[in-house]
Structure formats: C-alpha cells, structure tokens
XYZ file of C-alpha atoms in Angstrom:
616
model
C -15.037 -21.525 -22.803
C -16.757 -24.044 -20.591
C -16.794 -26.758 -23.253
C -13.480 -28.604 -23.494
C -14.134 -30.015 -26.983
C -13.523 -26.922 -29.050
C -11.770 -26.406 -32.360
C -10.822 -23.435 -34.484
C -13.224 -22.256 -37.179
C -11.380 -22.783 -40.458
C -13.859 -23.783 -43.159
C -16.879 -21.901 -44.521
C -19.043 -24.814 -43.402
C -17.799 -24.563 -39.796
C -18.394 -20.816 -39.753
C -21.866 -21.038 -41.296
C -22.907 -23.770 -38.840
C -21.592 -21.815 -35.858
C -23.237 -18.536 -36.909
C -26.536 -20.338 -37.442
C -26.513 -21.731 -33.890
C -25.211 -18.468 -32.399
C -28.011 -16.387 -33.933
C -30.517 -19.074 -32.994
C -29.339 -18.876 -29.386
C -29.915 -15.112 -29.335
C -33.463 -15.613 -30.690
C -34.047 -18.337 -28.095
C -32.856 -16.077 -25.254
C -35.184 -13.306 -26.431
C -38.065 -15.809 -26.375
C -37.108 -17.155 -22.923
C -37.161 -13.628 -21.474
C -40.320 -12.670 -23.394
C -42.190 -15.744 -22.119
C -41.175 -15.018 -18.512
C -39.250 -18.276 -18.154
C -36.199 -16.789 -16.369
C -36.090 -17.972 -12.765
C -36.828 -15.016 -10.471
C -36.432 -16.791 -7.158
C -34.430 -17.996 -5.249
C -31.425 -15.740 -5.715
C -28.136 -17.629 -5.696
C -24.413 -17.010 -5.277
C -21.494 -18.979 -6.715
C -17.758 -18.599 -7.233
C -14.702 -19.858 -9.092
C -11.419 -20.071 -7.198
C -8.197 -19.954 -9.205
C -4.951 -20.782 -7.411
C -1.221 -21.207 -8.058
C 1.036 -24.224 -7.607
C 4.597 -23.693 -6.342
C 7.530 -25.939 -5.433
C 9.678 -25.910 -2.290
C 11.609 -22.939 -3.698
C 8.277 -21.073 -4.058
C 8.631 -20.954 -7.825
C 5.798 -22.015 -10.194
C 5.345 -25.796 -10.389
C 4.054 -27.272 -13.667
C 2.089 -30.197 -12.274
C -1.552 -29.176 -12.679
C -2.619 -32.231 -14.693
C -0.887 -34.669 -12.329
C -2.467 -33.019 -9.304
C -5.875 -32.778 -10.984
C -5.744 -36.507 -11.742
C -4.899 -37.290 -8.112
C -7.654 -34.998 -6.758
C -10.259 -36.758 -8.934
C -13.083 -34.310 -8.150
C -15.375 -32.639 -10.709
C -15.222 -29.352 -8.765
C -11.673 -28.907 -10.102
C -10.597 -27.980 -13.609
C -7.550 -26.716 -15.488
C -6.369 -23.244 -16.421
C -4.208 -22.208 -19.384
C -1.017 -22.241 -17.271
C 0.214 -25.605 -16.069
C 0.959 -24.099 -12.633
C -2.669 -23.016 -12.038
C -5.902 -24.841 -11.224
C -9.493 -23.745 -10.659
C -12.257 -24.801 -8.270
C -15.898 -24.364 -9.307
C -17.922 -24.023 -6.115
C -21.522 -25.158 -5.814
C -24.285 -22.562 -6.156
C -25.849 -21.593 -2.806
C -29.273 -20.068 -2.228
C -28.780 -16.528 -0.961
C -29.767 -16.178 2.697
C -29.012 -17.521 6.160
C -25.449 -18.771 6.541
C -24.827 -19.236 2.797
C -21.495 -17.414 2.963
C -20.255 -19.560 5.851
C -21.304 -22.663 3.911
C -19.422 -21.485 0.853
C -16.397 -20.710 3.052
C -16.520 -24.210 4.527
C -16.829 -25.882 1.118
C -13.931 -23.866 -0.280
C -11.718 -24.739 2.691
C -12.534 -28.451 2.280
C -11.785 -28.412 -1.444
C -8.538 -26.495 -0.940
C -7.498 -28.973 1.726
C -8.147 -31.760 -0.783
C -5.974 -29.945 -3.315
C -3.220 -29.375 -0.743
C -3.024 -33.104 0.032
C -2.760 -34.036 -3.640
C -0.257 -31.235 -4.293
C 1.867 -32.352 -1.333
C 2.203 -35.842 -2.869
C 3.686 -34.191 -5.953
C 6.033 -31.892 -4.016
C 3.877 -28.803 -4.542
C 2.146 -26.165 -2.436
C -0.915 -23.976 -3.062
C -0.935 -20.174 -2.992
C -3.873 -17.787 -3.404
C -2.755 -14.540 -5.004
C -3.728 -12.344 -7.951
C -0.266 -12.590 -9.548
C 2.353 -14.897 -8.070
C 5.234 -12.626 -6.917
C 7.915 -15.157 -7.926
C 6.806 -15.387 -11.573
C 9.370 -14.643 -14.271
C 8.943 -14.086 -18.003
C 10.216 -17.638 -18.527
C 7.100 -18.958 -16.766
C 4.892 -17.241 -19.347
C 6.101 -19.075 -22.447
C 4.233 -21.754 -24.391
C 6.217 -24.548 -22.723
C 4.240 -23.803 -19.548
C 0.853 -24.125 -21.266
C -1.437 -26.879 -19.983
C -1.334 -29.742 -22.471
C -4.985 -29.686 -23.490
C -6.152 -28.994 -27.012
C -8.534 -26.190 -26.046
C -5.668 -23.949 -24.901
C -3.519 -24.586 -27.962
C -6.557 -23.836 -30.153
C -7.264 -20.579 -28.298
C -3.605 -19.531 -28.468
C -3.321 -20.294 -32.190
C -6.617 -18.562 -32.973
C -5.748 -15.323 -31.148
C -2.222 -15.265 -32.583
C -3.704 -15.853 -36.034
C -6.024 -12.879 -35.619
C -3.232 -10.576 -34.416
C -0.512 -11.715 -36.857
C 2.045 -9.983 -34.652
C 3.479 -10.282 -31.135
C 1.702 -8.922 -28.072
C 3.098 -5.535 -27.071
C 2.759 -5.308 -23.278
C 3.279 -1.895 -21.716
C 2.247 -1.204 -18.118
C 3.486 1.851 -16.257
C 3.238 2.174 -12.504
C 5.983 3.026 -10.021
C 8.134 0.857 -12.297
C 7.560 0.249 -15.990
C 7.119 -2.998 -17.925
C 7.830 -3.052 -21.657
C 7.627 -6.500 -23.213
C 7.054 -8.124 -26.590
C 5.499 -11.562 -26.139
C 4.632 -14.276 -28.638
C 1.637 -16.057 -27.037
C -1.452 -15.576 -24.858
C 0.370 -17.213 -21.931
C 0.709 -13.901 -20.098
C -3.020 -14.299 -19.422
C -2.046 -17.288 -17.282
C -0.154 -15.005 -14.881
C -3.552 -13.835 -13.554
C -5.502 -15.715 -10.907
C -8.874 -14.470 -9.714
C -11.782 -15.199 -7.398
C -14.707 -14.876 -9.800
C -18.002 -14.194 -8.030
C -21.479 -14.922 -9.395
C -24.766 -13.348 -8.330
C -27.984 -14.708 -9.836
C -30.687 -12.064 -10.265
C -34.205 -11.961 -11.700
C -34.852 -10.577 -15.180
C -37.221 -7.757 -14.136
C -34.572 -5.224 -13.020
C -31.575 -7.026 -14.458
C -30.446 -4.200 -16.758
C -30.581 -1.609 -13.948
C -28.755 -4.011 -11.617
C -26.077 -4.593 -14.251
C -25.510 -0.839 -14.551
C -25.268 -0.636 -10.764
C -22.644 -3.416 -10.837
C -20.653 -1.237 -13.219
C -21.088 1.853 -11.038
C -19.719 0.198 -7.866
C -16.822 -1.662 -9.525
C -14.170 0.947 -8.712
C -14.869 1.314 -4.978
C -15.292 -2.455 -4.498
C -12.005 -3.157 -6.293
C -10.084 -0.524 -4.317
C -10.556 -2.466 -1.080
C -9.675 -5.818 -2.664
C -6.516 -5.179 -4.722
C -3.883 -7.889 -4.364
C -1.690 -7.888 -7.519
C 0.888 -5.077 -7.409
C 3.911 -6.999 -8.732
C 4.735 -8.606 -12.073
C 8.179 -9.989 -12.959
C 9.679 -8.036 -10.062
C 8.194 -4.731 -11.241
C 5.941 -2.659 -8.997
C 3.089 -1.646 -11.309
C -0.613 -1.126 -10.514
C -2.330 -1.989 -7.221
C -4.300 -4.483 -9.327
C -1.951 -5.170 -12.241
C -4.225 -7.990 -13.475
C -6.556 -5.370 -14.960
C -3.877 -4.021 -17.309
C -2.180 -7.357 -17.963
C -5.313 -9.322 -18.860
C -6.501 -6.537 -21.169
C -3.262 -6.631 -23.170
C -2.472 -10.352 -23.015
C -5.505 -11.572 -25.021
C -5.932 -8.523 -27.237
C -6.785 -9.601 -30.781
C -6.316 -6.080 -32.149
C -3.155 -5.596 -34.180
C -1.114 -2.392 -34.051
C -0.870 -0.288 -37.196
C -0.146 3.254 -38.307
C -3.910 3.911 -38.383
C -5.982 4.866 -35.365
C -7.493 1.688 -33.953
C -11.052 2.348 -32.780
C -11.885 -1.285 -32.045
C -12.680 -2.366 -28.494
C -10.524 -4.871 -26.638
C -11.980 -8.308 -25.858
C -11.151 -7.519 -22.219
C -13.077 -4.368 -21.439
C -15.028 -2.371 -18.913
C -17.386 -1.362 -21.727
C -18.035 1.964 -23.399
C -21.550 2.926 -22.281
C -24.480 2.119 -20.025
C -26.765 -0.771 -20.927
C -30.099 0.860 -21.832
C -31.913 -1.533 -24.164
C -33.096 -5.114 -23.688
C -30.775 -7.465 -21.834
C -29.870 -9.369 -24.989
C -28.356 -6.167 -26.423
C -25.186 -6.863 -24.466
C -24.792 -10.217 -26.236
C -25.716 -8.710 -29.598
C -23.136 -5.967 -29.099
C -20.411 -8.529 -28.376
C -21.369 -10.599 -31.428
C -21.302 -7.446 -33.556
C -17.882 -6.366 -32.263
C -16.035 -9.666 -31.941
C -15.870 -12.434 -34.514
C -15.988 -16.015 -33.372
C -12.855 -18.090 -33.861
C -13.828 -21.238 -31.921
C -16.663 -23.714 -32.324
C -17.802 -27.093 -31.013
C -20.217 -29.860 -31.989
C -23.906 -28.936 -31.906
C -26.555 -31.629 -31.720
C -29.811 -29.758 -31.039
C -31.345 -26.549 -32.340
C -32.125 -24.213 -29.403
C -35.357 -22.847 -30.936
C -36.638 -26.371 -31.635
C -35.775 -27.398 -28.073
C -37.698 -24.426 -26.695
C -40.744 -25.172 -28.849
C -40.633 -28.798 -27.702
C -40.698 -27.804 -24.033
C -36.967 -28.406 -23.439
C -34.721 -25.744 -21.948
C -31.667 -25.060 -24.185
C -28.244 -24.382 -22.697
C -27.379 -21.948 -25.532
C -23.957 -23.539 -26.077
C -22.972 -21.407 -29.082
C -23.749 -18.193 -27.197
C -21.875 -19.486 -24.148
C -18.849 -20.332 -26.258
C -18.808 -16.867 -27.827
C -19.183 -15.232 -24.402
C -16.230 -17.333 -23.235
C -13.955 -15.469 -25.656
C -15.127 -11.976 -24.635
C -14.110 -10.781 -21.184
C -15.980 -7.783 -19.726
C -15.040 -7.208 -16.098
C -18.740 -7.589 -15.252
C -20.044 -10.359 -17.488
C -23.673 -11.388 -18.025
C -24.061 -15.176 -17.930
C -26.945 -17.475 -18.821
C -27.342 -20.877 -17.181
C -29.794 -23.670 -16.487
C -30.291 -25.216 -13.033
C -32.802 -28.066 -12.581
C -34.293 -27.305 -15.990
C -34.888 -23.629 -15.167
C -32.991 -20.854 -16.994
C -31.316 -18.125 -14.945
C -29.283 -14.958 -15.414
C -26.352 -13.895 -13.322
C -23.628 -11.270 -13.164
C -20.093 -12.613 -13.031
C -17.659 -10.299 -11.243
C -14.277 -10.970 -12.875
C -12.111 -8.168 -11.470
C -11.475 -9.458 -7.923
C -8.084 -11.185 -7.474
C -7.456 -14.481 -5.762
C -6.397 -14.358 -2.099
C -4.718 -13.400 0.047
C -6.797 -15.732 2.294
C -10.102 -17.568 1.977
C -11.555 -15.330 4.694
C -10.600 -12.253 2.677
C -12.186 -13.710 -0.456
C -15.507 -14.563 1.197
C -15.507 -11.090 2.779
C -14.938 -9.563 -0.687
C -17.877 -11.533 -2.025
C -20.187 -10.567 0.810
C -19.209 -6.903 0.422
C -19.975 -6.959 -3.322
C -23.251 -8.893 -2.976
C -24.369 -6.668 -0.095
C -23.738 -3.451 -2.024
C -25.421 -4.941 -5.109
C -28.577 -5.758 -3.155
C -28.512 -2.751 -0.820
C -28.723 -0.110 -3.548
C -30.838 2.826 -2.264
C -33.733 4.002 -4.436
C -31.863 7.224 -5.200
C -29.473 5.184 -7.357
C -32.216 3.564 -9.469
C -31.721 4.278 -13.168
C -28.130 5.243 -12.478
C -27.558 5.546 -16.225
C -29.761 8.650 -16.271
C -27.838 10.308 -13.421
C -24.125 9.568 -13.901
C -21.780 9.841 -16.859
C -20.475 6.391 -17.787
C -16.960 7.743 -18.298
C -16.825 8.845 -14.645
C -17.604 5.262 -13.617
C -15.027 3.863 -16.021
C -12.432 6.356 -14.729
C -13.219 5.253 -11.161
C -12.585 1.614 -12.100
C -9.186 2.174 -13.700
C -8.095 4.584 -10.961
C -8.955 1.905 -8.399
C -6.891 -0.634 -10.347
C -3.929 1.758 -10.360
C -4.085 3.217 -6.861
C -6.199 0.859 -4.715
C -7.135 2.442 -1.384
C -5.369 5.686 -2.361
C -8.061 6.375 -5.006
C -10.204 9.514 -5.082
C -13.561 8.598 -6.642
C -15.960 10.868 -8.471
C -19.125 9.696 -6.763
C -22.560 11.248 -7.007
C -21.194 14.562 -8.278
C -18.266 15.044 -5.894
C -14.822 13.689 -5.137
C -14.557 11.347 -2.169
C -11.739 9.158 -0.864
C -11.970 5.394 -1.076
C -11.807 5.200 2.727
C -14.696 7.613 3.304
C -16.876 6.124 0.575
C -16.477 2.556 1.840
C -16.773 3.289 5.564
C -19.539 5.896 5.440
C -21.714 4.691 2.566
C -20.920 1.298 1.076
C -20.472 -0.805 4.226
C -23.787 0.403 5.756
C -25.380 -0.222 2.340
C -23.968 -3.769 2.313
C -25.433 -4.563 5.742
C -28.890 -3.428 4.591
C -28.688 -5.422 1.391
C -27.670 -8.611 3.172
C -30.313 -8.283 5.879
C -32.942 -7.651 3.197
C -32.379 -11.129 1.719
C -32.132 -12.861 5.086
C -28.368 -13.331 5.460
C -27.657 -14.074 9.109
C -26.517 -11.006 11.128
C -23.730 -13.137 12.621
C -22.316 -13.886 9.166
C -22.732 -10.314 7.952
C -20.957 -8.889 10.983
C -18.105 -11.424 10.794
C -17.193 -10.941 7.133
C -17.931 -7.238 6.706
C -15.774 -6.523 9.745
C -12.888 -8.046 7.761
C -13.474 -5.404 5.062
C -13.691 -2.624 7.645
C -10.431 -3.711 9.320
C -8.710 -3.989 5.953
C -9.723 -0.461 4.982
C -8.342 0.822 8.291
C -5.080 -1.162 8.027
C -3.822 -2.668 4.762
C -5.098 -4.751 1.868
C -3.121 -7.357 -0.075
C -1.439 -5.035 -2.550
C -0.300 -2.659 0.198
C 1.196 -5.512 2.217
C 3.000 -6.994 -0.794
C 4.334 -3.644 -2.014
C 5.717 -2.431 1.309
C 7.368 -5.747 2.111
C 8.863 -6.080 -1.368
C 10.408 -2.623 -1.043
C 11.866 -3.609 2.313
C 13.277 -6.885 0.958
C 14.958 -5.067 -1.946
C 17.178 -3.272 0.572
C 18.928 -6.549 1.398
C 18.150 -8.853 -1.569
C 18.420 -8.789 -5.354
C 14.948 -8.713 -7.006
C 14.700 -12.424 -7.903
C 15.518 -13.536 -4.381
C 13.232 -10.873 -2.893
C 10.390 -12.215 -5.064
C 10.971 -15.723 -3.708
C 11.199 -14.616 -0.079
C 8.011 -12.576 -0.487
C 6.165 -15.547 -2.015
C 7.339 -17.814 0.804
C 6.187 -15.275 3.393
C 2.836 -14.931 1.619
C 2.422 -18.705 1.841
C 3.340 -18.735 5.556
C 0.795 -16.010 6.329
C -1.913 -17.718 4.282
C -1.451 -21.017 6.061
C -2.139 -19.308 9.401
C -5.460 -18.118 7.975
C -5.649 -14.649 9.516
C -7.062 -11.901 7.234
C -4.510 -9.672 5.510
C -5.504 -6.669 7.643
C -3.719 -8.358 10.584
C -0.474 -9.051 8.719
C 2.514 -7.085 9.965
C 5.757 -6.198 8.215
C 8.313 -8.937 7.551
C 11.496 -9.021 9.614
C 13.910 -11.144 7.585
C 17.647 -11.040 8.053
C 19.847 -10.600 4.993
C 20.544 -14.336 5.181
C 18.489 -15.977 2.439
C 16.148 -18.831 3.316
C 17.115 -20.292 -0.094
C 20.852 -20.519 0.534
C 22.394 -23.335 -1.491
C 19.632 -23.210 -4.118
C 20.779 -20.038 -5.815
C 21.196 -19.404 -9.530
C 22.784 -16.490 -11.397
C 19.450 -14.630 -11.410
C 19.649 -14.437 -7.604
C 22.850 -12.378 -7.606
C 23.058 -10.609 -10.971
C 22.569 -6.881 -11.414
C 19.923 -6.048 -14.008
C 20.152 -2.240 -13.720
C 23.393 -2.008 -15.669
C 25.145 0.682 -17.683
C 26.163 -0.163 -21.231
C 27.679 1.672 -24.196
C 27.563 1.634 -27.992
C 30.552 0.626 -30.114
C 30.673 4.189 -31.548
C 31.012 5.822 -28.114
C 34.389 7.332 -27.276
C 36.855 5.890 -24.798
C 36.741 9.212 -22.912
C 32.978 8.887 -22.338
C 33.300 5.301 -21.131
C 36.104 6.196 -18.737
C 34.035 8.966 -17.192
C 30.945 6.779 -16.801
C 33.018 4.108 -15.072
C 34.562 6.695 -12.718
C 31.212 8.386 -11.970
C 29.440 5.116 -11.242
C 32.412 3.307 -9.659
C 32.115 0.326 -12.002
C 34.883 -1.785 -13.468
C 33.168 -3.552 -16.367
C 31.203 -2.080 -19.258
C 29.189 -4.204 -21.742
C 28.913 -2.970 -25.336
C 25.545 -3.583 -27.014
C 23.909 -2.813 -30.345
C 20.451 -1.359 -31.021
C 18.772 -4.727 -30.407
C 20.419 -5.041 -26.961
C 22.624 -7.827 -28.294
C 25.987 -8.125 -26.558
C 28.811 -7.405 -29.006
C 31.727 -6.535 -26.736
C 33.045 -5.980 -23.224
C 35.395 -3.438 -21.636
C 37.130 -3.567 -18.272
C 38.878 -0.864 -16.266
C 42.134 -2.705 -16.925
C 41.564 -2.263 -20.681
C 40.997 1.467 -20.321
C 43.127 2.867 -17.483
C 46.247 3.223 -19.653
C 44.345 5.776 -21.793
C 43.963 8.174 -18.863
C 47.464 9.569 -19.353
C 47.272 9.743 -23.142
C 44.704 12.390 -24.225
C 45.368 11.660 -27.902
C 43.828 8.212 -27.528
C 40.696 9.353 -25.687
C 38.874 10.075 -28.947
C 39.164 6.460 -30.044
C 35.892 4.569 -30.403
C 34.973 1.698 -28.116
C 34.940 -0.608 -31.145
C 38.726 -0.359 -31.537
C 39.563 -1.713 -28.079
C 36.593 -3.771 -26.863
C 36.965 -7.521 -26.365
C 34.690 -9.536 -28.643
C 35.601 -13.026 -27.440
C 33.281 -12.916 -24.443
C 32.394 -15.608 -21.927
C 28.667 -15.339 -21.089
C 26.212 -17.218 -18.914
C 22.490 -17.997 -18.630
C 20.431 -16.500 -15.776
C 19.351 -19.930 -14.475
C 22.863 -21.391 -14.212
C 23.740 -22.342 -10.595
C 25.883 -19.740 -8.825
C 28.645 -22.288 -8.110
C 29.004 -22.994 -11.842
C 29.226 -19.275 -12.583
C 31.972 -18.824 -9.998
C 33.911 -21.799 -11.371
C 33.604 -20.413 -14.910
C 35.041 -17.054 -13.853
C 37.937 -18.742 -12.050
C 38.653 -20.983 -15.050
C 38.894 -18.047 -17.460
C 40.484 -15.640 -14.964
C 37.831 -12.973 -15.526
C 36.180 -10.514 -13.146
C 32.764 -10.270 -14.775
C 30.212 -12.411 -16.589
C 27.532 -10.881 -18.825
C 24.182 -12.642 -18.452
C 22.417 -13.142 -21.769
C 19.142 -14.504 -23.106
C 19.221 -15.255 -26.854
C 22.410 -13.143 -26.958
C 20.561 -10.133 -25.522
C 22.139 -8.607 -22.423
C 19.870 -8.934 -19.371
C 22.337 -8.700 -16.493
C 25.917 -8.751 -15.211
C 27.680 -10.500 -12.355
C 31.107 -9.624 -10.948
C 33.322 -11.194 -8.288
C 31.879 -8.866 -5.657
C 28.395 -10.387 -6.208
C 29.591 -13.643 -4.668
C-alpha cells in the first residue's frame, strides 16, 4: 500500500473504476514483458528497515509521527503502529562493495532517527517482535493517526464481520480474541529486495521459495509475544492470523489466507501470480487514477501500474513479486518478507548477503526445481523453520538434513559462488558471511532471547522479565557486535526498574480459581495442596464473581456436615479489585485501607491476575 491517499471501495462506481484499471494494469504488464521492456541489467538490491520506539522503561512509545516530523527525511515513513517506523533504503547496483554501502547508509539513517527520538525521550530497537509488548499495545488507540490505516482496519474488519481468533502454540500457548488488525503492528521486519531479469524470473522465484526455510532458520529473532514463548519466528504465525479476512464458520473454509507461502509452484507466465491473487482476493481499497496504463504504454510512457501495486499491497506472500520503474525503465524484483528486524544492523546485512548469494549461486542441478521437488516439502520446510529455527530438520533434495549441516556444507559455499559471480568484493563477502557462519555455530537472535528470558523468569515476574530483556537487547544492540557473540545475561534479582513498578510487575497470572457450584471441600483441598490462602471465584466468561480466603474456610475443617456446601453460599461478593497498570504503591495502600490480604487484578471485570501481601 505504497500510496497514502487510499479509500475504501464502497460504491459500484468506485469498484468498476478500480477493476477497470486493475485489469488494464495486468494487460500492460503482459505487453511490457512481451515487448522485452523489462530491465535485465544491472541487477539491484534494496531493503526496508522497520524498527520499534521505546521509552526509558523500555516499553513501546507512541511518538512515531512526532519523530518522523523531526527527522524530516523522505527515506522514513510510518507503520500501522504508532510505536514503529520504517526506513526505505536506496537501491544499489549489485556488485563491488554494495553491501557495505547499504550498511553505511542504514547506520547513518538510524543515527538520524536516534537523534530525533532522543529529543522526544525515545530509543530505537531492532527486533522482530518487541519483548516488552503487551496486549494493551495492540489496540486501536495505538494505531498511527493516518487515514490509510483506519481505512485498512475498517475494510478488513468489514470483510471478516467477527473478531480475529489468534491461536499460536509453541512451548507456551497463546489464545486471544482481538478486535482489530493492530496485532499486525507487533511485527517488525527487514524486507529485502532483489531485482532480477525477466528471462529466468519464474525459475528464480521458485528457487526463492525452495530456500526460504533454510535461510529463515539461521535468521529467526521473534520467539516471544506477550510474555509467551511461541515459535522461533512467531511473526510468521502472528502476521498470517492478524490480517486474515476469512471468517470462521461451521463449514470447511478452503480459501487461502492473504498472508501465505502459496500452494504450488509457479509454472506459467510471470503474470499468473498476479492473476491468481486477483482471482483469490477481492480489492477493498482504491485511489485516484489519472492515466490509463495501456494508453501510456502506447504513447511511449512507462506506467507505474498503480492499481496492481495497490492490490499487491493487500496480499502478503512471504516471497512477493514486485514491479517498479527506475529512471523510466520497468523492473521486476522479489521481495523477501519473512526475515525479522535485528538484532543488529550487521546481522541484517549478513542475512541479506546470505539470501542474495544463495539466490544467485544456485547450481544447475537445481534448475527447474518445480519438476524435481514436491512443493509441500518446501512449504513444510518453511513452517518448520519458523517453529524450530536452527533445530529444524529439512527435507532437502530427497533426504533429511539438519539446518546446521545444510547451511555450513551447502548453502554458505553456494552463497560465496553466487556473490563472486556478480562481482561482489571478496572482502565484503568474507566479512558478512562469516557472521552467518559464527551465528550457526553459536546462537541466533531467537535462541539468545529465549534462553535469557527463561533465566530471567527464575527471579522476575513475566512483565518485569520482558522489560529487563528488552533493555538488555537495547544495550547489546548499541555495542554493535553480532548476536553470535552475545553471552548470557547476569542480572541480580534487583530490578533495574525499581520505583517504576505497577501491579503487572508483581501479580501472579498463573492462578487457581473455582466455580460457584464447587464444594467447600474441594476448595479447601486445593488451597492445602497448593499452599494458597486466597481463591477467586469466576464464571464461564472468566468474570470475577466472588472471593474466598483461608480465614473464610478454615472453620469448616472440623465440621464435615458443612463440607458439601457450595462456594456460592459463603463467597464474598463485595470485592475490592485493581487494574494491572496501577502503581504498586497504590495497590499496597488500597490493601492496607481495606485490611485485606489479596487483590484480584481485573480487565473489564475478567480475572487476569492476583496479588497478595507476600508479593510486596
């Protein structure tokens, strides 16, 4: 959705006008390819850098528009979340020290962003999913205040007509009903572009699909979401579900998600991929069109195919085909969308070089890969890599091979050959590919985050552990060393955020609760087994309806006749509750004022946690 001036298609006239231009763009692209107008040389690389904004507490900071205004540079643009921004890097001709030049430009632009962010009390972090995010950060109040995002949100919600049902199962499990597309804004990526000629474009696109799993396995950096340890690259599952326009029903839903790896190899003309997307996914956004693309082509002008670009901007394959025009010449490129942001700029440029090298270093034996491999094996490889990262076993060329062996023994040598073939300097190739090699031998971003989060949970409650981890991630990033060199954290139990704590920092979220119909005997036993002194009573919607304490129940121990009584008969219904973002000092004062030993933590009257005097 590169055009900011978009609006939802509502009238028949809008739809008819959009479809006319969309179909015209497809005809124009067919003609451009047929007439040999696609630029074959030079090959180019480009990238888009998404990043997060945090405050001094290392929580998301909603100041993207203020910071963007202060930066005042066309390389920067907004994202759907008001705590994210994006940098669009210049295209570089492939060869020589192009990767070093891109590295240098990215560092300069990030430094510019850091200075502007600092004026607004914010910091910049590169990471696939910010560890300190909470569900509260993913509501519509955190949406960037630009019309295009509200239009997109309203359009997708209108198509679904029901909430988004998010379910991701990893080591932990996330079950969440959400009412907007804002969960998409939890994802930040480093999107990489490789311009290729039209002659072998279809075969190269299939190769890009084939290598996606192994490339991703070395680059995963998003294992945590809302304090849950999920996939090595949780973005893959989250993005797929967060902008899904398919509604759930009692019928089997055979439709494809707008975020997809695809269902088969590309075997026809290049434009088939666009035609397939148009056939599967209806347009819900449009913009103003001034010129007819066919007329432009016949008049010697090169059309930008705006309608086709807008449609493509609402369909999200992990490897996306893009059309563009540079200096009046049309080009085709593959956009790699599955690589996460971070954890350092060096890691990102190394990821890009690894992908580009493997793309260009494909041995002849892998030509026409679609005739040799089953597409479902490739798709399985991709999702296994997203789940397990470097622990993945890939089905590669007819046999199972570990991610480590495949990368070290086949893909890295292939990358060197591909880069040398197009004239990339040996010094650059050695520098960046060594980062990949070291990472494979040590740890990548998701491994570092996961192991340190587990360690922090031994001495911190989840919310505080998420903050400490984010702060440590920032500290490591600022030093600039690749993630393969990062060691384990050695924090004391003393929090670096002492004095800034809220209820969420100290509350227990893994709590036992009972139903009003449960017997007193059952509740007494649970409290004895688990050594707990307070028991919330909830209904089927997790709404808090009562509270029991050991004091309320202990007198029943010596009176067996009363043990059959239901919880409903003795529970307290006049309950003092608190919000998770209330300062800890206020919570303590509230408990002292009412002379109580526990405080249920609620959100819209639903029980989400519990604090007791011992938590202080």
